[in-house]
PDB file of C-alpha atoms in Angstrom:
ATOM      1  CA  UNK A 520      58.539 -41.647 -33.293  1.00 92.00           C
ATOM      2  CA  UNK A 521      59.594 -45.266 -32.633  1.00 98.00           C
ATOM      3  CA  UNK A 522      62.381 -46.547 -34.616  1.00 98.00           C
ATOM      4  CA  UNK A 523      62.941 -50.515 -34.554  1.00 98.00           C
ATOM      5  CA  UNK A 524      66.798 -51.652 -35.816  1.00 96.00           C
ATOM      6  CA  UNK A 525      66.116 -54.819 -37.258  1.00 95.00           C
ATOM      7  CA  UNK A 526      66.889 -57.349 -40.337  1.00 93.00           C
ATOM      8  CA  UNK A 527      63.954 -58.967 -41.998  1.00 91.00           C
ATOM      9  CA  UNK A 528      65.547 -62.812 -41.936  1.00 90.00           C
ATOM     10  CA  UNK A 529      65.539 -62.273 -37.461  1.00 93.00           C
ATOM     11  CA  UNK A 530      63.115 -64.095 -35.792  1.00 95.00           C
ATOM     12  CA  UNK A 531      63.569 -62.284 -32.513  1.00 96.00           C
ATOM     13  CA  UNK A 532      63.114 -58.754 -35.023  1.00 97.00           C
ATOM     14  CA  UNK A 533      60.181 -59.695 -36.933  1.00 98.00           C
ATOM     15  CA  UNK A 534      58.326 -60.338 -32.946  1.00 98.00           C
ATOM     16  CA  UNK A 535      58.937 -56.460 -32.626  1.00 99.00           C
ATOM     17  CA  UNK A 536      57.783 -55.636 -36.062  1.00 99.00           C
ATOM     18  CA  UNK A 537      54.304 -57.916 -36.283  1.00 99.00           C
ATOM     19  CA  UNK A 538      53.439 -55.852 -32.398  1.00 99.00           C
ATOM     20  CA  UNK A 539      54.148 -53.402 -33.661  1.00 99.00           C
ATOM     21  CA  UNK A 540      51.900 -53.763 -36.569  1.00 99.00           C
ATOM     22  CA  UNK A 541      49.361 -55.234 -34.694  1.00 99.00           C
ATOM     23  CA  UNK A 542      49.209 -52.176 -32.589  1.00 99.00           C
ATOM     24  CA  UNK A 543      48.693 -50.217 -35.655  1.00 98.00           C
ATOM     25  CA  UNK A 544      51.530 -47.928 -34.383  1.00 98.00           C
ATOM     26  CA  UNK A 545      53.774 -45.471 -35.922  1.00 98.00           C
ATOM     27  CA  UNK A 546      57.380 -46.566 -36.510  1.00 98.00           C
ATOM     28  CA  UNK A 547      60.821 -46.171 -38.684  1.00 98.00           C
ATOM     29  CA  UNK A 548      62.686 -49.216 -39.591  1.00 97.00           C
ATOM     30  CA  UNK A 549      65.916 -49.172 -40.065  1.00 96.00           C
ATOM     31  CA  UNK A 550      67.616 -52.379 -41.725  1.00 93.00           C
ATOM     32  CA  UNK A 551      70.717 -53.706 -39.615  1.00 90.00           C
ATOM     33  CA  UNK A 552      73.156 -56.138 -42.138  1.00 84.00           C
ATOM     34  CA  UNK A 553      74.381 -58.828 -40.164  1.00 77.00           C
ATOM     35  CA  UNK A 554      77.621 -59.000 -41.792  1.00 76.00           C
ATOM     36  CA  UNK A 555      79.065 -55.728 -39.475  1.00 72.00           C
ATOM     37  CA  UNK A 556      76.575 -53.248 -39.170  1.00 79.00           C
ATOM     38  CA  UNK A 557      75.926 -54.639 -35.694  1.00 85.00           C
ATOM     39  CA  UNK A 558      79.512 -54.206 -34.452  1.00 78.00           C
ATOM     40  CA  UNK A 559      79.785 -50.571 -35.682  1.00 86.00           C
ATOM     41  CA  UNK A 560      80.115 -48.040 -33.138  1.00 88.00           C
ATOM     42  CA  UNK A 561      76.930 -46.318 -33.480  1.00 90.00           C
ATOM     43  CA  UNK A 562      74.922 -49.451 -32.967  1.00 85.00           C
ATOM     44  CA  UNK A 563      76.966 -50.434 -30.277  1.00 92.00           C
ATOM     45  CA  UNK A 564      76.334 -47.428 -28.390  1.00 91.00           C
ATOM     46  CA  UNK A 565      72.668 -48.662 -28.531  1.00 89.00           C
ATOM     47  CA  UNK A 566      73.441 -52.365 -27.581  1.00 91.00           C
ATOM     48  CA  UNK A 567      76.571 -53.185 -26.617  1.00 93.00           C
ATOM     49  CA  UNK A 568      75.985 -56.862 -27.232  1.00 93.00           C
ATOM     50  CA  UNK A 569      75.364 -56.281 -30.555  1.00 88.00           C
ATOM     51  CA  UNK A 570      72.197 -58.218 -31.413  1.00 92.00           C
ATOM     52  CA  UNK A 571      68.566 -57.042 -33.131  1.00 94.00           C
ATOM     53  CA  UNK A 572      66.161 -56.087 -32.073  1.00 97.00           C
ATOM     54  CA  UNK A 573      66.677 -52.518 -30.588  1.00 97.00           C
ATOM     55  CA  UNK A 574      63.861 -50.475 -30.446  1.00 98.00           C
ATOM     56  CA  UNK A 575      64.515 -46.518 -29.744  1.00 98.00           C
ATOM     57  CA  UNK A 576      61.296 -44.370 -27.813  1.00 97.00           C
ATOM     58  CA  UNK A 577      61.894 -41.429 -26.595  1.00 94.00           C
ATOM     59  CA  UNK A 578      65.573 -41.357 -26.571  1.00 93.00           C
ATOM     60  CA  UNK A 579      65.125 -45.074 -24.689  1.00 96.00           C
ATOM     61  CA  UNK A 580      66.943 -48.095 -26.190  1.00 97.00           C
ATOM     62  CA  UNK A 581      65.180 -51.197 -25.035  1.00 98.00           C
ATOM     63  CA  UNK A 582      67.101 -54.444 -26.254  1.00 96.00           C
ATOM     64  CA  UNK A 583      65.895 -58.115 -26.438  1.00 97.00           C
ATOM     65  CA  UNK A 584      62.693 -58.944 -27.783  1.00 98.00           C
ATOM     66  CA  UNK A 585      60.793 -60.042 -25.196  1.00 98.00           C
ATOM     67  CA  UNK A 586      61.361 -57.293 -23.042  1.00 98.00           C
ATOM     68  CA  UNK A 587      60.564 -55.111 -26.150  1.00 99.00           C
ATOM     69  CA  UNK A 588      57.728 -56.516 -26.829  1.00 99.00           C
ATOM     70  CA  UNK A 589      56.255 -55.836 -22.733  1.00 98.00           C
ATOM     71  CA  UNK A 590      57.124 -52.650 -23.231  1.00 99.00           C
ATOM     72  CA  UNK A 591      55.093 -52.083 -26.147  1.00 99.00           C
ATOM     73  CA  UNK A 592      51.759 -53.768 -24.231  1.00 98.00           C
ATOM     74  CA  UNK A 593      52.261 -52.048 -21.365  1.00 98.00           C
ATOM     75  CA  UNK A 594      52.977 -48.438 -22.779  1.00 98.00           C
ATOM     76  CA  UNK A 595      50.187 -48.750 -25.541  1.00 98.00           C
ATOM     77  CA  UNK A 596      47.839 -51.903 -24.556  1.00 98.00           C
ATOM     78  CA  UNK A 597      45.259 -51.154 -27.249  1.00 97.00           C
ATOM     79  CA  UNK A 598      44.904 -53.453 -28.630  1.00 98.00           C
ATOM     80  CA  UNK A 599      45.636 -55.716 -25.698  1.00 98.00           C
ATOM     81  CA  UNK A 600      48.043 -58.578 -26.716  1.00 99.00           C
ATOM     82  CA  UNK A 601      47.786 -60.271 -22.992  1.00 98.00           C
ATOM     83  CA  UNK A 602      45.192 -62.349 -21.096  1.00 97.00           C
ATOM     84  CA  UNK A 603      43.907 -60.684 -17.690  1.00 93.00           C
ATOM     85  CA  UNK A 604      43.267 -63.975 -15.881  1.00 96.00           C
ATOM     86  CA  UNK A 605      46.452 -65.993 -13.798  1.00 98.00           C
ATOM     87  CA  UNK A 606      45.775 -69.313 -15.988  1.00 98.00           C
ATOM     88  CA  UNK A 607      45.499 -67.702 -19.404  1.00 98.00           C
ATOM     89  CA  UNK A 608      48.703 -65.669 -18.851  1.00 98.00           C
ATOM     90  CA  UNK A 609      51.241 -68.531 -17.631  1.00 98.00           C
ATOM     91  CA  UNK A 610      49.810 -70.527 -20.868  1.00 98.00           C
ATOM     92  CA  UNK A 611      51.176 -67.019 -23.117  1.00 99.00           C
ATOM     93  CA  UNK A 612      54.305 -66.714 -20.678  1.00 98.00           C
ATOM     94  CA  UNK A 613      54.859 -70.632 -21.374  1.00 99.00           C
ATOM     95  CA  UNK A 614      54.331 -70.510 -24.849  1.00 99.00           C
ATOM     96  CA  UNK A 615      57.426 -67.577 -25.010  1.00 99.00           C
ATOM     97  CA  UNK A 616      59.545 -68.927 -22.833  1.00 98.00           C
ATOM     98  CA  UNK A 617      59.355 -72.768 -24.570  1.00 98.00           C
ATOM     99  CA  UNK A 618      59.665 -71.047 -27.787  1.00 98.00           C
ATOM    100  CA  UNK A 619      63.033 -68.939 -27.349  1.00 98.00           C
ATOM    101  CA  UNK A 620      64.870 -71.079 -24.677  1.00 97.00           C
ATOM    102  CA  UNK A 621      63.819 -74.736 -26.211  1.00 97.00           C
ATOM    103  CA  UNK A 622      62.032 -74.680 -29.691  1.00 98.00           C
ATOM    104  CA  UNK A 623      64.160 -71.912 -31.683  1.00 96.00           C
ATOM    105  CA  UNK A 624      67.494 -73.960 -29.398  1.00 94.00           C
ATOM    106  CA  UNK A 625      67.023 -76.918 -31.158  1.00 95.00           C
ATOM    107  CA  UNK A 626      65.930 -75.192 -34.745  1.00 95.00           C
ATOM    108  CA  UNK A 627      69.216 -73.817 -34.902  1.00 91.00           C
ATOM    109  CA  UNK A 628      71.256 -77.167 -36.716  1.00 91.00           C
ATOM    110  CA  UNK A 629      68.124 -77.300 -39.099  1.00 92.00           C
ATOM    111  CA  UNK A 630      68.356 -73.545 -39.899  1.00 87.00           C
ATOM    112  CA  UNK A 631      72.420 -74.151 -40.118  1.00 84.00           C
ATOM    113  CA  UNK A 632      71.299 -76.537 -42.625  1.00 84.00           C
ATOM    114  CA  UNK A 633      68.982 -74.968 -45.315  1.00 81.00           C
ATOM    115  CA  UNK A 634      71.273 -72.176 -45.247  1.00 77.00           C
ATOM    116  CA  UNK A 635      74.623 -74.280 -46.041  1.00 74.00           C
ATOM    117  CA  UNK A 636      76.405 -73.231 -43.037  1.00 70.00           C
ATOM    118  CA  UNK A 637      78.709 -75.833 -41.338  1.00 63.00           C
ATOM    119  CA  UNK A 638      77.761 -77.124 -38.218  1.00 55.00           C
ATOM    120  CA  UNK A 639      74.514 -78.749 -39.203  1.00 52.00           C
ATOM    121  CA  UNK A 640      74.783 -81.062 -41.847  1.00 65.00           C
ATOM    122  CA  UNK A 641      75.565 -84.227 -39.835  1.00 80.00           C
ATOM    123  CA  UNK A 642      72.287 -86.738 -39.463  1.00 86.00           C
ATOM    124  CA  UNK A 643      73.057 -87.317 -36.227  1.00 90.00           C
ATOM    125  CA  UNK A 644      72.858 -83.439 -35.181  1.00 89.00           C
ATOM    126  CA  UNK A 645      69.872 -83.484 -37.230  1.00 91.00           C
ATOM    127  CA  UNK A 646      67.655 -86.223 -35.781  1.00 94.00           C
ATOM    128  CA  UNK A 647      68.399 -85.196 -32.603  1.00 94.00           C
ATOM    129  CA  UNK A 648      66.978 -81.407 -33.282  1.00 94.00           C
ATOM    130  CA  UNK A 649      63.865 -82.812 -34.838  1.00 96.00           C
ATOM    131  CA  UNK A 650      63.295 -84.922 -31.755  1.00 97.00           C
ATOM    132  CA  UNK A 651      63.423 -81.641 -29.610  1.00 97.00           C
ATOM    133  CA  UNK A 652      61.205 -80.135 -32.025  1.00 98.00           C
ATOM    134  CA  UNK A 653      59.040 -83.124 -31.957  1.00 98.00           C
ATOM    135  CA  UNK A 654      58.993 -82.578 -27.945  1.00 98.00           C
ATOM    136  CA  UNK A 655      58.334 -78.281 -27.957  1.00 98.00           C
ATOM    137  CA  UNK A 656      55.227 -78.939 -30.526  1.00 99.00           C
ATOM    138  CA  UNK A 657      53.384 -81.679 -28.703  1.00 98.00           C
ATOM    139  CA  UNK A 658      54.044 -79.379 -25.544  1.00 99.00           C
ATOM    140  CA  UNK A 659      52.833 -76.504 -27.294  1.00 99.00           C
ATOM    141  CA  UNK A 660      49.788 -77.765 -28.866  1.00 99.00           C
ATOM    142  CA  UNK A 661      48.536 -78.962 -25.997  1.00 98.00           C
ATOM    143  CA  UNK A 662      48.662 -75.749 -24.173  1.00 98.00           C
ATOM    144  CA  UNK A 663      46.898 -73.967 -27.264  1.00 98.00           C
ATOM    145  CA  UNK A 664      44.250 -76.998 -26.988  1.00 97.00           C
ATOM    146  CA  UNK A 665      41.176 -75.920 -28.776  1.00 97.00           C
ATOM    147  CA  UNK A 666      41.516 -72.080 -28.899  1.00 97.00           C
ATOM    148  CA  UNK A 667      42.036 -70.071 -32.116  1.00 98.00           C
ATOM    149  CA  UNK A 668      45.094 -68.271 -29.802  1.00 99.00           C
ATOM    150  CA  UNK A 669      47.295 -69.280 -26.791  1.00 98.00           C
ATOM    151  CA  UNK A 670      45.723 -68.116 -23.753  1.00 96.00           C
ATOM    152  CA  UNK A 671      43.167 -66.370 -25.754  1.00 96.00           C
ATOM    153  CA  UNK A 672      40.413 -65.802 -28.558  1.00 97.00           C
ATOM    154  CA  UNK A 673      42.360 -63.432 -29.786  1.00 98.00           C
ATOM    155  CA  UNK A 674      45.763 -62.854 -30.854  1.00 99.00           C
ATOM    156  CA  UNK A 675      48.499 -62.991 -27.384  1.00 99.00           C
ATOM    157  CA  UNK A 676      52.330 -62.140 -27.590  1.00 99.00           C
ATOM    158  CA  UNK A 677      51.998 -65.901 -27.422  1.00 99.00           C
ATOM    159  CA  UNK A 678      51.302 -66.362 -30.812  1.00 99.00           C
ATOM    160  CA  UNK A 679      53.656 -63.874 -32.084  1.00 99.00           C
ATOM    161  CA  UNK A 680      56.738 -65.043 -30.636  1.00 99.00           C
ATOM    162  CA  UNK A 681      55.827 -69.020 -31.238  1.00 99.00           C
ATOM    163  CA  UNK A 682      54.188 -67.750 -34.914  1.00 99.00           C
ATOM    164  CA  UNK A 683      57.798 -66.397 -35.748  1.00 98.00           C
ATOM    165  CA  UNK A 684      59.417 -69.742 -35.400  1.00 98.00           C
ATOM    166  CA  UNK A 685      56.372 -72.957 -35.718  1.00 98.00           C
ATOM    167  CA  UNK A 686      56.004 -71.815 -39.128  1.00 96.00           C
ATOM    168  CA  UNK A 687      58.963 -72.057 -40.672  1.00 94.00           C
ATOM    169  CA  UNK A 688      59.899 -75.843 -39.975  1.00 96.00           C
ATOM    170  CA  UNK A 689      58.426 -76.591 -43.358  1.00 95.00           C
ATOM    171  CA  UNK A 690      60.943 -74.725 -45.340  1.00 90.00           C
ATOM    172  CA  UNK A 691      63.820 -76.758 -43.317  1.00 90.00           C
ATOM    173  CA  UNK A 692      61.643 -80.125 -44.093  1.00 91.00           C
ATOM    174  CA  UNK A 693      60.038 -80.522 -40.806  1.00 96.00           C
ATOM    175  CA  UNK A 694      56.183 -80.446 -41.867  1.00 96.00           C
ATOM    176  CA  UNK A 695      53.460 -79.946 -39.302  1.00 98.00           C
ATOM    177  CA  UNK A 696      51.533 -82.992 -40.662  1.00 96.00           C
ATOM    178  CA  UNK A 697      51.623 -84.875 -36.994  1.00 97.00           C
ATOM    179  CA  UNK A 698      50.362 -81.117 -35.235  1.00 98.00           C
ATOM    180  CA  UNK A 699      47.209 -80.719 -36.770  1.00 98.00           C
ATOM    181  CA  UNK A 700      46.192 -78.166 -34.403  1.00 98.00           C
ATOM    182  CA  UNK A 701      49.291 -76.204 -34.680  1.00 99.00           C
ATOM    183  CA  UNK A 702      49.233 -76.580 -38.262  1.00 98.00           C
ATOM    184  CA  UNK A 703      45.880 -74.595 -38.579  1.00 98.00           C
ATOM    185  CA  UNK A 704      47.130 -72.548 -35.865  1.00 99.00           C
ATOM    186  CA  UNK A 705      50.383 -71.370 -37.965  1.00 98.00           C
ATOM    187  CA  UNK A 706      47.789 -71.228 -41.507  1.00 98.00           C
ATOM    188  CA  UNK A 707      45.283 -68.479 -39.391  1.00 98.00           C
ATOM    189  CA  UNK A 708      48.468 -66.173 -38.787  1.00 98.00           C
ATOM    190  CA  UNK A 709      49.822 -66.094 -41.891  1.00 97.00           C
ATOM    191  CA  UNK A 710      46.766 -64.837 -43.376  1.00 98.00           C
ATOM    192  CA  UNK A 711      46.574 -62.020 -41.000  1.00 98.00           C
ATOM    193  CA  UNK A 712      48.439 -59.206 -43.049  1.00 98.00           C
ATOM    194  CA  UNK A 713      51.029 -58.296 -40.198  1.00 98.00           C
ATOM    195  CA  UNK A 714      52.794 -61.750 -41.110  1.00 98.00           C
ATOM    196  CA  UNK A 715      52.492 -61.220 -44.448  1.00 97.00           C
ATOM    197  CA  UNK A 716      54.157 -57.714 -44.464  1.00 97.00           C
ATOM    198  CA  UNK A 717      56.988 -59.216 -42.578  1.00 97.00           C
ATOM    199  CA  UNK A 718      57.036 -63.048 -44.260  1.00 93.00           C
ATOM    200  CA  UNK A 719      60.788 -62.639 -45.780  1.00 86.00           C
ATOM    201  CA  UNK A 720      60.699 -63.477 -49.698  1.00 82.00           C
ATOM    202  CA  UNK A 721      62.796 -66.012 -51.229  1.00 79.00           C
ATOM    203  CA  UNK A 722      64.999 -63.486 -53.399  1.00 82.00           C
ATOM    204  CA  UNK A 723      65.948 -62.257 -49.612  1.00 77.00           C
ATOM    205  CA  UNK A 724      67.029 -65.639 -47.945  1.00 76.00           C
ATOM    206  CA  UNK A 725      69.015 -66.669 -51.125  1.00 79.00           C
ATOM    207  CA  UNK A 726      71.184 -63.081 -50.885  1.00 75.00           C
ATOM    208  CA  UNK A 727      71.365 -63.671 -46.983  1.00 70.00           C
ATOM    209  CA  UNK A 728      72.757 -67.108 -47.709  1.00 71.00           C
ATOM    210  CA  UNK A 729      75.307 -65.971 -50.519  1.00 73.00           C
ATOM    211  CA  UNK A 730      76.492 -63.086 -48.533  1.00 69.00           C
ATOM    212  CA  UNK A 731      76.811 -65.389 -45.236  1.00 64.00           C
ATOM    213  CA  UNK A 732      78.596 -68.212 -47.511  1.00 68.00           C
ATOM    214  CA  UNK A 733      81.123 -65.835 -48.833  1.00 67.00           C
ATOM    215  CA  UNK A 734      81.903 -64.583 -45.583  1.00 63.00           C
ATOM    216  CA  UNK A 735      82.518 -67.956 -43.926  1.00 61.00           C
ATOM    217  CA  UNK A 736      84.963 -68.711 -46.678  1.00 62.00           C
ATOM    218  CA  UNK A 737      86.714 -66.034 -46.716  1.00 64.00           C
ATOM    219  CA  UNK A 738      87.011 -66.125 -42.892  1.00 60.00           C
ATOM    220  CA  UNK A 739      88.295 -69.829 -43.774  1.00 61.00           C
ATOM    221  CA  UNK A 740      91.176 -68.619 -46.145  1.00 65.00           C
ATOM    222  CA  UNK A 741      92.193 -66.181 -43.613  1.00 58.00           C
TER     223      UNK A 741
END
């Protein structure tokens, strides 16, 4: 059976875990704490750069999301979650690729932020992420243009990967107000039930944030 190593407050895990859903397929999950379960040796036998997601097939470790989540559509594409035609499947490649290597980039001080670490409480630091936010939203909603999905009428790897990040921004006071389409995009995924199963509750954040907190200071004192 597939086993996914994952925390519930990853981004780049809960991609894995809502295809995985989607697919309707049969998985473990085992919960990775990110305050050292990652650098123990058994996990680091799996990844040696110590980062979720890991999924485990068949005595097969395949690390970073992305490529995960191609190897779940192309070892069980029903459902499919990728367009067939050239145009439709640069618009879902486009969509993941803005996402990781610009969007979630420039999240980072705001997510630094509503968690208390240090690093992104300055205002400079901040308006500067929320103008590269601004930027990765008005490029993505043009690209998702009038469809329900990017690339597609129906749900793409597109949508999961941007639909980890897009909507969050409220929580770390970045509304979607000024993306309209984006907004309604983000509102038809989180009723689907595989975001729902994996939508992290508050009780969760708030112990991720104490234990993180205490470990910083202490780090500090040492």
């Amino acid at each position: 059976m597939l086993t996914l190593y994952h925390n519930h407050l990853s981004m780049n895990s809960r991609r894995v875990w809502i295809a995985l859903l989607e697919k309707k397929l049969e998985f473990n999950l085992v919960d990775i704490k990110l305050d050292g379960d990652q650098l123990q040796p058994e996990f680091l036998a799996m990844n040696p750069f110590h980062h979720i997601p890991v999924l485990v097939d068949d005595g097969l470790n395949v690390v970073e999301s992305l490529a995960i989540l191609d190897y779940l559509e192309a070892k069980y594409p029903i459902p499919s979650l990728l367009p067939t035609n050239a145009k439709d499947l640069a618009i879902v490649r486009m969509v993941e690729m803005a996402t990781v290597n610009e969007l979630v980039s420039a999240m980072n001080p705001l997510i630094y932020r509503m968690m208390g670490f240090h690093g992104g409480e300055d205002s400079q630091t901040i308006e500067q992420a929320k103008y590269k936010i601004s930027t990765g939203l008005e490029f993505l909603e043009k690209l998702l243009g009038d469809s329900p999905y990017f690339g597609s009428e129906q749900l793409t790897l597109a949508d999961i990967v941007a639909g980890c990040a897009i909507p969050l921004l409220p929580m770390m006071d970045f509304p979607l107000t000024d993306y309209q389409k984006l907004n309604v995009w983000a509102e038809r995924l989180m009723q689907r039930p595989s975001w729902q199963t994996t939508q992290p509750t508050p009780e969760l954040i708030e112990a991720f944030k104490s234990r993180m907190q205490a470990l910083m200071a202490q780090r500090e004192t040492n």
